[in-house]
XYZ file of C-alpha atoms in Angstrom:
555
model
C 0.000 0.000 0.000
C 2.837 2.256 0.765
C 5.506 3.429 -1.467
C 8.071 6.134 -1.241
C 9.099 9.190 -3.875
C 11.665 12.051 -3.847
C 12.515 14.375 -0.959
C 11.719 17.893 -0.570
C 14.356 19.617 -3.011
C 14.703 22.129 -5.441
C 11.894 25.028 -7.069
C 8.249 24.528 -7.582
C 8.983 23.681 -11.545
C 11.312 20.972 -10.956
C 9.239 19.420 -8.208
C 6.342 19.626 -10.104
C 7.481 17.885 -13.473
C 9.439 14.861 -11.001
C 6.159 14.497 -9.707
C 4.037 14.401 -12.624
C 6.772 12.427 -14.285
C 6.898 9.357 -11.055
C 2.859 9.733 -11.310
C 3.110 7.943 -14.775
C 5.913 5.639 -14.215
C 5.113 2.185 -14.328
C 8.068 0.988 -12.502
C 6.611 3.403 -9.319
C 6.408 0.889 -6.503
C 2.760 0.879 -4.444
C 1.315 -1.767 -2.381
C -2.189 -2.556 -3.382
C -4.851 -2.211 -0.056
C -5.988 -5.617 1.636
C -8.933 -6.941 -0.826
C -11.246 -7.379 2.427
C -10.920 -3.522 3.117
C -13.446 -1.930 0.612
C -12.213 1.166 -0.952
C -15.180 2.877 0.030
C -14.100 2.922 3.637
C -10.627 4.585 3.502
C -10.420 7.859 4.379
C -14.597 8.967 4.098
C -16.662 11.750 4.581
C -14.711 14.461 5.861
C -14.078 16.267 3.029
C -16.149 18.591 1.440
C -16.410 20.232 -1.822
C -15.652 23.721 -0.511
C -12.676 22.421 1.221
C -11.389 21.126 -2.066
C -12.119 24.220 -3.759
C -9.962 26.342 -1.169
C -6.913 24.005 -1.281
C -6.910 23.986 -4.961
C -6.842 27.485 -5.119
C -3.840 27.704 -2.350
C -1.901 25.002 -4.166
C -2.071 27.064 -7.022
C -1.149 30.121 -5.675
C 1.637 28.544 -3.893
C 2.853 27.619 -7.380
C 2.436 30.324 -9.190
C 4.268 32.687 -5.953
C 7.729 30.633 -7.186
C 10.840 29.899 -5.177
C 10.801 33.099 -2.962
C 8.152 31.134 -0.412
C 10.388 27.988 0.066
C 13.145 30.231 1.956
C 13.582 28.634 5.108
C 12.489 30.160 8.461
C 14.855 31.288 11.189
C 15.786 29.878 14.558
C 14.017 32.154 17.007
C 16.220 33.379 19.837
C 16.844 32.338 23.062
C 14.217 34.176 25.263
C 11.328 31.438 23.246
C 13.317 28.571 24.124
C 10.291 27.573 26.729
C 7.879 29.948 24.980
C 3.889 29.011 25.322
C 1.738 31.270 23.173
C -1.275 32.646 24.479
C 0.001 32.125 27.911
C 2.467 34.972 28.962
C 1.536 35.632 32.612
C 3.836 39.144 32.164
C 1.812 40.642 29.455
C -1.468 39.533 31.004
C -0.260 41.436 33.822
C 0.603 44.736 32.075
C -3.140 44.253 29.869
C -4.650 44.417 33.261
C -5.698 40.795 34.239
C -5.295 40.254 37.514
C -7.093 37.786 40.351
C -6.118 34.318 38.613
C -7.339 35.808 35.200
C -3.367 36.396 34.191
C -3.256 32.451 34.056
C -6.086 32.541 31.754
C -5.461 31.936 28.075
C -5.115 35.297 26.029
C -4.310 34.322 22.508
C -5.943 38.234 21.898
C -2.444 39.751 23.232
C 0.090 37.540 20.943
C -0.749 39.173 17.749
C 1.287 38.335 14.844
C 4.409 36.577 16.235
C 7.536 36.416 14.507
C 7.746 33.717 12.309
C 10.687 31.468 13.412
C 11.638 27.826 14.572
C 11.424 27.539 18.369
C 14.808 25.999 19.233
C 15.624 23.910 21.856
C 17.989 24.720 24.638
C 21.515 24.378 24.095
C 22.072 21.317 26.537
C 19.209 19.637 25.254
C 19.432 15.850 24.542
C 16.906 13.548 22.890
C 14.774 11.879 25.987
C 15.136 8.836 27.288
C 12.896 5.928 25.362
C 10.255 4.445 27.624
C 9.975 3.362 30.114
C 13.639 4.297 31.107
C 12.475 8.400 30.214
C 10.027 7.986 33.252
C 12.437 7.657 35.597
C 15.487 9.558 34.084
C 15.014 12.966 32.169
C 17.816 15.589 31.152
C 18.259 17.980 33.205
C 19.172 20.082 30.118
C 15.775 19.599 28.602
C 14.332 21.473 31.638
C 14.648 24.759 32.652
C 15.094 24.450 37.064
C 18.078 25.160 38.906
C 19.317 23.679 42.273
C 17.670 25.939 43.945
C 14.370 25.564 42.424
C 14.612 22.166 43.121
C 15.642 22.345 46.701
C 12.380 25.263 47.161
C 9.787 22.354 45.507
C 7.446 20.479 47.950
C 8.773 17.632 50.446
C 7.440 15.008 48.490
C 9.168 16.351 45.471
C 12.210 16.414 46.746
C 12.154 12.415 48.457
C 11.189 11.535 44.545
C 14.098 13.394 42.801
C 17.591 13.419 42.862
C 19.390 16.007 40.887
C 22.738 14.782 39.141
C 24.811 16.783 37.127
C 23.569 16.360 34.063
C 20.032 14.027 34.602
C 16.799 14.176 36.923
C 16.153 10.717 38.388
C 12.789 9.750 40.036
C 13.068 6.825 42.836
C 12.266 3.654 41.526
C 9.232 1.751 43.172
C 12.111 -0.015 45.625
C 13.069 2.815 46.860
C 10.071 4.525 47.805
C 9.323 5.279 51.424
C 6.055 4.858 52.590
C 4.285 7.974 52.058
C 5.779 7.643 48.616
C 3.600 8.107 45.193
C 2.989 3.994 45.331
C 2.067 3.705 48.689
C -0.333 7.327 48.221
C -2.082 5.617 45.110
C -3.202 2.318 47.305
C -4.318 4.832 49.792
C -6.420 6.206 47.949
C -8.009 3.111 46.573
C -8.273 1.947 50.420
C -10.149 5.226 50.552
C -12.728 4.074 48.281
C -13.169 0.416 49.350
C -11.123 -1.053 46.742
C -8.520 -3.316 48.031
C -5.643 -2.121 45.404
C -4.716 0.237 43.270
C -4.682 -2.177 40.582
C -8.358 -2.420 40.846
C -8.935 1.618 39.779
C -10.071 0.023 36.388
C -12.331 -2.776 37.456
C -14.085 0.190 39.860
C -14.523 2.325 36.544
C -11.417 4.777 36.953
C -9.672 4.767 33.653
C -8.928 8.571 33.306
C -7.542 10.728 36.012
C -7.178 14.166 35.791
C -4.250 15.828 37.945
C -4.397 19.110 38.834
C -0.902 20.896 39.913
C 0.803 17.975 38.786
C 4.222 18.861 40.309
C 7.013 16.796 38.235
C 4.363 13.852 37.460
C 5.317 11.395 39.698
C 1.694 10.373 40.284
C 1.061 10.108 36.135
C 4.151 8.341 35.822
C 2.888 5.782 38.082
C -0.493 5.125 36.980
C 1.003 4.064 33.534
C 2.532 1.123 35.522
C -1.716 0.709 35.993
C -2.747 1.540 32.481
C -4.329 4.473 33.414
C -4.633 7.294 31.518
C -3.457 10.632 33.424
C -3.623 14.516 32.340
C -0.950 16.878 33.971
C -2.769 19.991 34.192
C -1.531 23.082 35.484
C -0.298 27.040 35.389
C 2.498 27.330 32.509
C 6.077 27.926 34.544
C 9.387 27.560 32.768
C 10.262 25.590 36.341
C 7.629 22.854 35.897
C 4.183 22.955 36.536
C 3.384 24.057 39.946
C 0.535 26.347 41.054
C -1.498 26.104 44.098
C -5.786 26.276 43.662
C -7.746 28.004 46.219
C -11.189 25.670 46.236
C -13.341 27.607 47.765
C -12.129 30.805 46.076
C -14.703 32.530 43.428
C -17.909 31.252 45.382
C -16.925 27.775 44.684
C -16.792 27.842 40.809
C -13.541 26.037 39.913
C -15.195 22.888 42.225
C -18.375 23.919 40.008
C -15.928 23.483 37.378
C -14.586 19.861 38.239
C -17.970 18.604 38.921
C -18.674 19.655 35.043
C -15.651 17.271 33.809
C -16.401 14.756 36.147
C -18.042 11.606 35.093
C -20.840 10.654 37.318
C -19.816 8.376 40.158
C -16.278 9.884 39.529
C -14.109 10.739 42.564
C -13.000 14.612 43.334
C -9.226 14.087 45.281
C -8.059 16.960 47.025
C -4.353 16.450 49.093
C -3.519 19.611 50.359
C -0.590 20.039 53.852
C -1.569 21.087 56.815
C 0.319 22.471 59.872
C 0.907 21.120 62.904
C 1.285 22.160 66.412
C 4.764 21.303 66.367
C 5.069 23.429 63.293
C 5.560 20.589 61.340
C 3.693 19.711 58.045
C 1.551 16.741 56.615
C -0.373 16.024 53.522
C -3.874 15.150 54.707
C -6.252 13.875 51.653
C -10.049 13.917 51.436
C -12.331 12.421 48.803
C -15.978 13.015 47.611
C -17.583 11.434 45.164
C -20.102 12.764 42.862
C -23.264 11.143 42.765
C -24.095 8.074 40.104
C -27.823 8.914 40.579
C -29.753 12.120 38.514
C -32.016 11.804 40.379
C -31.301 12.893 43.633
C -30.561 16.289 41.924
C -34.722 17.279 42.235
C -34.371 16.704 46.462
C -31.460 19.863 46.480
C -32.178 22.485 49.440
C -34.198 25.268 48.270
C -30.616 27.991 47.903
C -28.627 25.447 46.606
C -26.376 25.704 43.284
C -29.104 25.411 40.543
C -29.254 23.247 37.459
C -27.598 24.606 33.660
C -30.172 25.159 31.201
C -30.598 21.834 28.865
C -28.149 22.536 26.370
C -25.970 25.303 28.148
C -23.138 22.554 28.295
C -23.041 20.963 24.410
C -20.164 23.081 23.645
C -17.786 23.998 26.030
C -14.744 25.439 24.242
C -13.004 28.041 26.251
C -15.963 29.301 27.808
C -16.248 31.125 30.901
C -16.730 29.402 34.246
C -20.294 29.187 34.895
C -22.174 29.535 38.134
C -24.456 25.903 38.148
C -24.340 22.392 37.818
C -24.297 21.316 34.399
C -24.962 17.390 32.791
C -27.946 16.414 34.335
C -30.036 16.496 31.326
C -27.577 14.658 29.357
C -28.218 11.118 27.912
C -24.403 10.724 28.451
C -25.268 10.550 32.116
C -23.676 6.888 33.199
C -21.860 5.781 36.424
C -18.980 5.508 35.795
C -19.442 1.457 37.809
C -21.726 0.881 35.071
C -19.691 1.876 31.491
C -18.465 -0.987 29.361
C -14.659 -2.232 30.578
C -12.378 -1.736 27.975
C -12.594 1.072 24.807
C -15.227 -0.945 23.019
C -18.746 0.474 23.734
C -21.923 -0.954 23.224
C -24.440 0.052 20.378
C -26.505 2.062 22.490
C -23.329 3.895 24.188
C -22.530 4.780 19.875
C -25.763 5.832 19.333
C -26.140 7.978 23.215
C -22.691 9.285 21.995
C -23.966 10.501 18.120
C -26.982 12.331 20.045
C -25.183 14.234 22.164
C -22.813 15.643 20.118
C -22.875 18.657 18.162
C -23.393 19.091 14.553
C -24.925 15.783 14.347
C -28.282 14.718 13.440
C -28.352 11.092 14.371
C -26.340 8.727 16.263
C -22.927 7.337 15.605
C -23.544 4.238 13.504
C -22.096 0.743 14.923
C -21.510 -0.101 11.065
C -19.425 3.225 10.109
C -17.325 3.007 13.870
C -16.410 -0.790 13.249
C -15.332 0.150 9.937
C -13.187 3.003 11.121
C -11.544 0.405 13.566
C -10.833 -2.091 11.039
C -9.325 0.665 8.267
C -6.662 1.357 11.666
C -5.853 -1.961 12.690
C -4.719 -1.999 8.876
C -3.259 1.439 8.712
C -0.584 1.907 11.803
C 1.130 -1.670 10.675
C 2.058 0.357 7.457
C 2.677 3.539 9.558
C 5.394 1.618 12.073
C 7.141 0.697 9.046
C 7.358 4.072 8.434
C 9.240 5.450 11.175
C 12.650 4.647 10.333
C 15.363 7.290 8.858
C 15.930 4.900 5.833
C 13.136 6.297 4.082
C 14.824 9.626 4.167
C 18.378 7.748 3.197
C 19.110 7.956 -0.710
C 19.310 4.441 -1.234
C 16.924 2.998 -3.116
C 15.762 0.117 -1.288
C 12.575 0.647 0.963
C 12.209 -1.453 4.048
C 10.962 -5.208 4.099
C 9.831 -8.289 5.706
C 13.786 -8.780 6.159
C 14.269 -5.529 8.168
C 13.655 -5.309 11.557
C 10.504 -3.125 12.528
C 10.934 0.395 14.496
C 10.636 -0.899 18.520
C 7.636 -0.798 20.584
C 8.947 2.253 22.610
C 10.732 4.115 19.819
C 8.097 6.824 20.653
C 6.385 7.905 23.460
C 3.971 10.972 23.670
C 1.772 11.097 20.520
C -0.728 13.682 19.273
C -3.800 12.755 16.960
C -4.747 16.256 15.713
C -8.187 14.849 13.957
C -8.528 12.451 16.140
C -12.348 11.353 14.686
C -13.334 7.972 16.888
C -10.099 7.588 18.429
C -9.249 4.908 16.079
C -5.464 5.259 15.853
C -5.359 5.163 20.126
C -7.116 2.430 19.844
C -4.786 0.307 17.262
C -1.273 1.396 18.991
C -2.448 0.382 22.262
C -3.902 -3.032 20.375
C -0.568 -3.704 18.588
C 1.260 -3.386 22.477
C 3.129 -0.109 21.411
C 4.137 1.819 24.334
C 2.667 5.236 23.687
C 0.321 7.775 25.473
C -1.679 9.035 22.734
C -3.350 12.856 22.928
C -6.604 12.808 20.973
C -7.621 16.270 19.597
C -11.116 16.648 18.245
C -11.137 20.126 15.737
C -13.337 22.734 16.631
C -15.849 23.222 14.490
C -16.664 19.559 13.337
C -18.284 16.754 14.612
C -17.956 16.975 18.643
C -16.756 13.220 19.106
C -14.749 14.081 22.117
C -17.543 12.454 24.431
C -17.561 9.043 22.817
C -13.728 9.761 23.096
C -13.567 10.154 26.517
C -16.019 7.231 27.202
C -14.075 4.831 25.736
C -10.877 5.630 28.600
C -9.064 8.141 26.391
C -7.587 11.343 26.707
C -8.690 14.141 24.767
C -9.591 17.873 24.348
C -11.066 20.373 21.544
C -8.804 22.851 19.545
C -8.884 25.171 17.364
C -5.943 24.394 15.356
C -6.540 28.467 13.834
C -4.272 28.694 17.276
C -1.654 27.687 19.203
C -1.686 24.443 21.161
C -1.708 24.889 24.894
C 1.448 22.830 26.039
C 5.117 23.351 26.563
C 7.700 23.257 23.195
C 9.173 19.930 22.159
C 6.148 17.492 23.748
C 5.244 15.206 21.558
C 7.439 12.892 19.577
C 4.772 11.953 16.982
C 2.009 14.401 15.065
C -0.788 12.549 13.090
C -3.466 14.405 11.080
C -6.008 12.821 8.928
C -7.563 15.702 6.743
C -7.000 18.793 9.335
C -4.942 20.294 6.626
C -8.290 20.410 4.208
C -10.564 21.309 7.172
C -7.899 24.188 8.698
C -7.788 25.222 5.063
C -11.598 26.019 4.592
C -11.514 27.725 8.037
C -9.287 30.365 6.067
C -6.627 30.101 8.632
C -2.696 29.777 8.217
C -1.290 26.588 7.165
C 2.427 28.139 7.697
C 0.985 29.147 11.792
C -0.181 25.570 11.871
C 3.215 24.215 10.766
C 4.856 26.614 13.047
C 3.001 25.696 15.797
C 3.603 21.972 15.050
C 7.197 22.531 14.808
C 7.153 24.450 18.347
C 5.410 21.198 20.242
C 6.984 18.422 17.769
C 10.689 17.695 19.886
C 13.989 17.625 17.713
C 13.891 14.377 15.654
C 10.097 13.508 16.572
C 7.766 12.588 13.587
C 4.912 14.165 11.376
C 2.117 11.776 9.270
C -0.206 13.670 7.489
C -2.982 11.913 5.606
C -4.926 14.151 3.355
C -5.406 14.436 -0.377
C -3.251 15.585 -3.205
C -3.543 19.246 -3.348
C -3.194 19.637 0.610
C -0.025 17.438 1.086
C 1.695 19.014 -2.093
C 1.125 22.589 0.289
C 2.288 20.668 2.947
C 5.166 19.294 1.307
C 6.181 23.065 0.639
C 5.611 23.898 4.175
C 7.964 21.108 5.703
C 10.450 22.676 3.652
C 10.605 25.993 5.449
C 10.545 24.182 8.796
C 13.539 22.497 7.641
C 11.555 19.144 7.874
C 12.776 16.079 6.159
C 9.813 14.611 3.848
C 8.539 11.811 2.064
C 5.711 11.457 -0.232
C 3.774 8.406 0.152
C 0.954 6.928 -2.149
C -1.906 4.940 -1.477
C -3.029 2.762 -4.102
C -7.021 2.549 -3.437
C -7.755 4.473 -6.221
C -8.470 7.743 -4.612
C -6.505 11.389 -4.197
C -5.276 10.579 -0.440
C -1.950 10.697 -0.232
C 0.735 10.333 2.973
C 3.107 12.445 3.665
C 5.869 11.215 6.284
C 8.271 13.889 8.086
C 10.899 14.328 10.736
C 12.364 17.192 12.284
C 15.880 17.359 12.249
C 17.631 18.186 15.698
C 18.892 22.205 15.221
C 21.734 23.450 17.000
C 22.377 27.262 16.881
């Protein structure tokens, strides 16, 4: 199915005329698509004709601009080494924002940024493959000093050990007891669960944790196969900030009732002094009610209900002052959800009604199908991710070479993330990944039926910048955003930016989309300073594959 063609080199004309000219080659090398997957049902339904339209017209116009577009960005300087657009606490501070608002998100006060590579620090190294890179970072890749470290919280401090050039967390045998092992049975003691390895058999598959520290506690619940979320104010030290609960009349707990699954557990650890002047972490638990229905025996002042509806779309909107979900036919215990990521054919069709832009439920038929076209897929993908594809000789990799390793990468990003179908597959095929699913803003609001099934995920607007530290991820997949962030008349060369900026130095880009969107894109990886591939798929359709890697830039 797959097949390789020439790297990113030279003008517009001579690119053009190699392509056409490969196009009508007979000797071009493809791999025909698996006879039992119809053609029908790779790649559907997310493209429409206006979307074509406006990347035809961009292709052409990126043609027709000549050689002068194709220069190659700058490195930006030092000071954006760590730099987070959208989230400068100093500017917030001088526009006036003040009372917690100046950790808000203010894309409004970026305005047109330079346009320049993000580089990474000049002692960076390439992390540590998994799992080793969970116990053992560069201390280069971070920006904390001794004394940083020696200011961060007790428990912080017993979990770290700061070497001259490395970070390394305790390993499970050397944990004391009030360590992050021994906290995580705790709290499943807490709940009447006998172990921590029984969070998943009690319905906890997803944790959210807020001021996340160094992620000790994420770190571990991996070891569980649990999915965890750092969340947290953006510091160049690490991601520390302290919550005040009861601050605001209560909304941010308003808030984490809203993203908390019913029957879902609220953990707050917080120190407290003692009269020897000593401190301890003391930890208390509620647990939000599995039952709707007790909602209609509130006292008479209580927090009221949201409006039906009030909650279907809740991208970056302000906090609001009542209890939203109650009307929603999403609203399961989390005790009683299918084990696993499969869900039943009433959970699919619960899911389709709930979400936005979408007139009926999510059809078992079409979902299946979507599984079955990634099961196929990432096998070809893995292949993939190997530098001899970007090597000049001619030979492409077979059954006789030896496959890319389980753990070759770690943090991965599905920017159209649709049914979660490419989570689903790595996780099937034992790769060690965590896997990011993004739903765009602005189409089909499948992050619910996301989140059901025990992933992680969030809605973007890929029109802006991605809210996470540079050099995250170490693989970017999109299938289609390029046509879809193309009809929503945004920048293509902001989106590659911004890719660049969270992508870390030798990490890798696959982006699925069809002709006239990945020859753009093959232009844009260009002035990134990406290394690219061209890849077709022979299933008698326009989609094409284009396969990237960022080369590690030293200033």
């Amino acid at each position: 199915m797959l097949a390789g063609i020439d790297r990113v080199r030279g003008s517009n004309t001579c690119r053009i005329l190699c392509y056409v000219m490969i196009i009508g080659s007979s000797s071009w090398n493809v791999i025909d698509p698996p006879p039992h997957i119809p053609v029908s049902l790779i790649y559907t339904n997310y493209r429409r004709i206006k979307e074509q339209v406006t990347v035809d017209y961009l292709e052409l116009r990126s043609v027709v601009s000549g050689v002068s577009e194709q220069r190659e960005l700058d490195l930006c300087g030092k000071v954006r080494e760590h730099f987070v657009p959208c989230y400068n606490v100093s500017a917030n501070l001088l526009a006036g924002f003040k009372e917690g608002h100046e950790f808000d998100r203010h894309c409004e006060l970026s305005g047109e940024a330079e346009r320049c590579l993000v580089r990474p620090p000049k002692e960076y190294r390439i992390p540590l493959s998994w799992p080793t890179g969970k116990d053992i970072i560069w201390s280069g890749n971070v920006k904390i000093s001794k004394g940083q470290f020696m200011s961060s919280g007790t428990m912080t401090k017993r979990l770290m050990l700061l070497e001259e050039n490395q970070i390394a967390f305790h390993s499970e045998d050397g944990l004391i007891y009030d360590g992050v092992k021994d906290y995580s049975h705790q709290l499943a003691e807490m709940i009447g669960l006998g172990s921590d390895t029984e969070f998943p058999q009690a319905g906890v598959r997803t944790i959210l944790d807020i001021n996340c520290g160094f992620g000790s506690f994420g770190a571990h619940l991996a070891s569980l196969k649990i999915m965890a979320v750092c969340i947290a104010a953006y510091e160049t030290t690490g991601s520390q900030c302290g919550v005040i609960w009861d601050e605001k009349d209560g909304m941010f707990l308003i808030e984490v009732d809203r993203v908390l699954k019913p029957g879902g557990y609220f953990v707050l650890t917080s120190p407290t002094s003692r009269p020897q002047g000593t401190q301890q972490d003391d930890t208390f638990i509620w647990q939000k009610t599995g039952d709707v229905a007790c909602y209609a025996s509130r006292k008479k002042y209580a927090i009221p209900l949201c409006k039906e509806g009030d909650d279907a779309e809740s991208y970056y909107k302000p906090l609001v002052s009542c209890i939203s979900g109650t009307s929603s036919k999403r609203w399961i215990a989390i005790q009683n959800r299918s084990s696993g990521s499969e869900l039943s054919s009433a959970e699919l069709e619960t899911n389709g009604k709930c979400c936005l832009y979408m007139l009926s439920g999510v059809q078992p038929e079409e979902f299946f199908e979507d599984l079955q076209f990634w099961r196929y897929a990432v096998k070809n993908y893995w292949s993939l991710l190997t530098p001899l594809i970007f090597s000049d000789h001619p030979k492409r990799p077979g059954d006789e070479d030896p496959l890319p390793p389980f753990n070759m990468i770690r943090n991965v990003m599905d920017m159209s993330a649709k049914y979660g179908g490419l989570n689903t597959t790595l996780l099937e095929e034992n790769k060690s990944v965590w896997v990011m699913n993004v739903v765009p803003a602005k189409t089909s609001n499948l992050l619910p039926l996301i989140l059901d099934r025990g992933f992680t995920g969030v809605m973007h607007d890929w029109c802006e910048p991605f809210p996470t530290y540079p050099r995250t991820y170490d693989l970017l997949h999109a299938n289609g955003l390029l046509s879809h962030v193309a009809s929503e008349s945004c920048s293509l060369i902001n989106l590659f930016l911004e890719m660049d900026r969270i992508l870390r130095p030798e990490g890798w880009v696959i982006l699925s989309d069809n002709v006239g969107a990945i020859e753009m894109a093959r232009t844009l990886a260009a002035q990134v300073r990406w290394e690219a591939r061209l890849i077709d798929l022979q299933n008698g359709s326009d989609q094409r594959l284009l396969v990237c890697q960022k080369p590690f830039l030293k200033k």
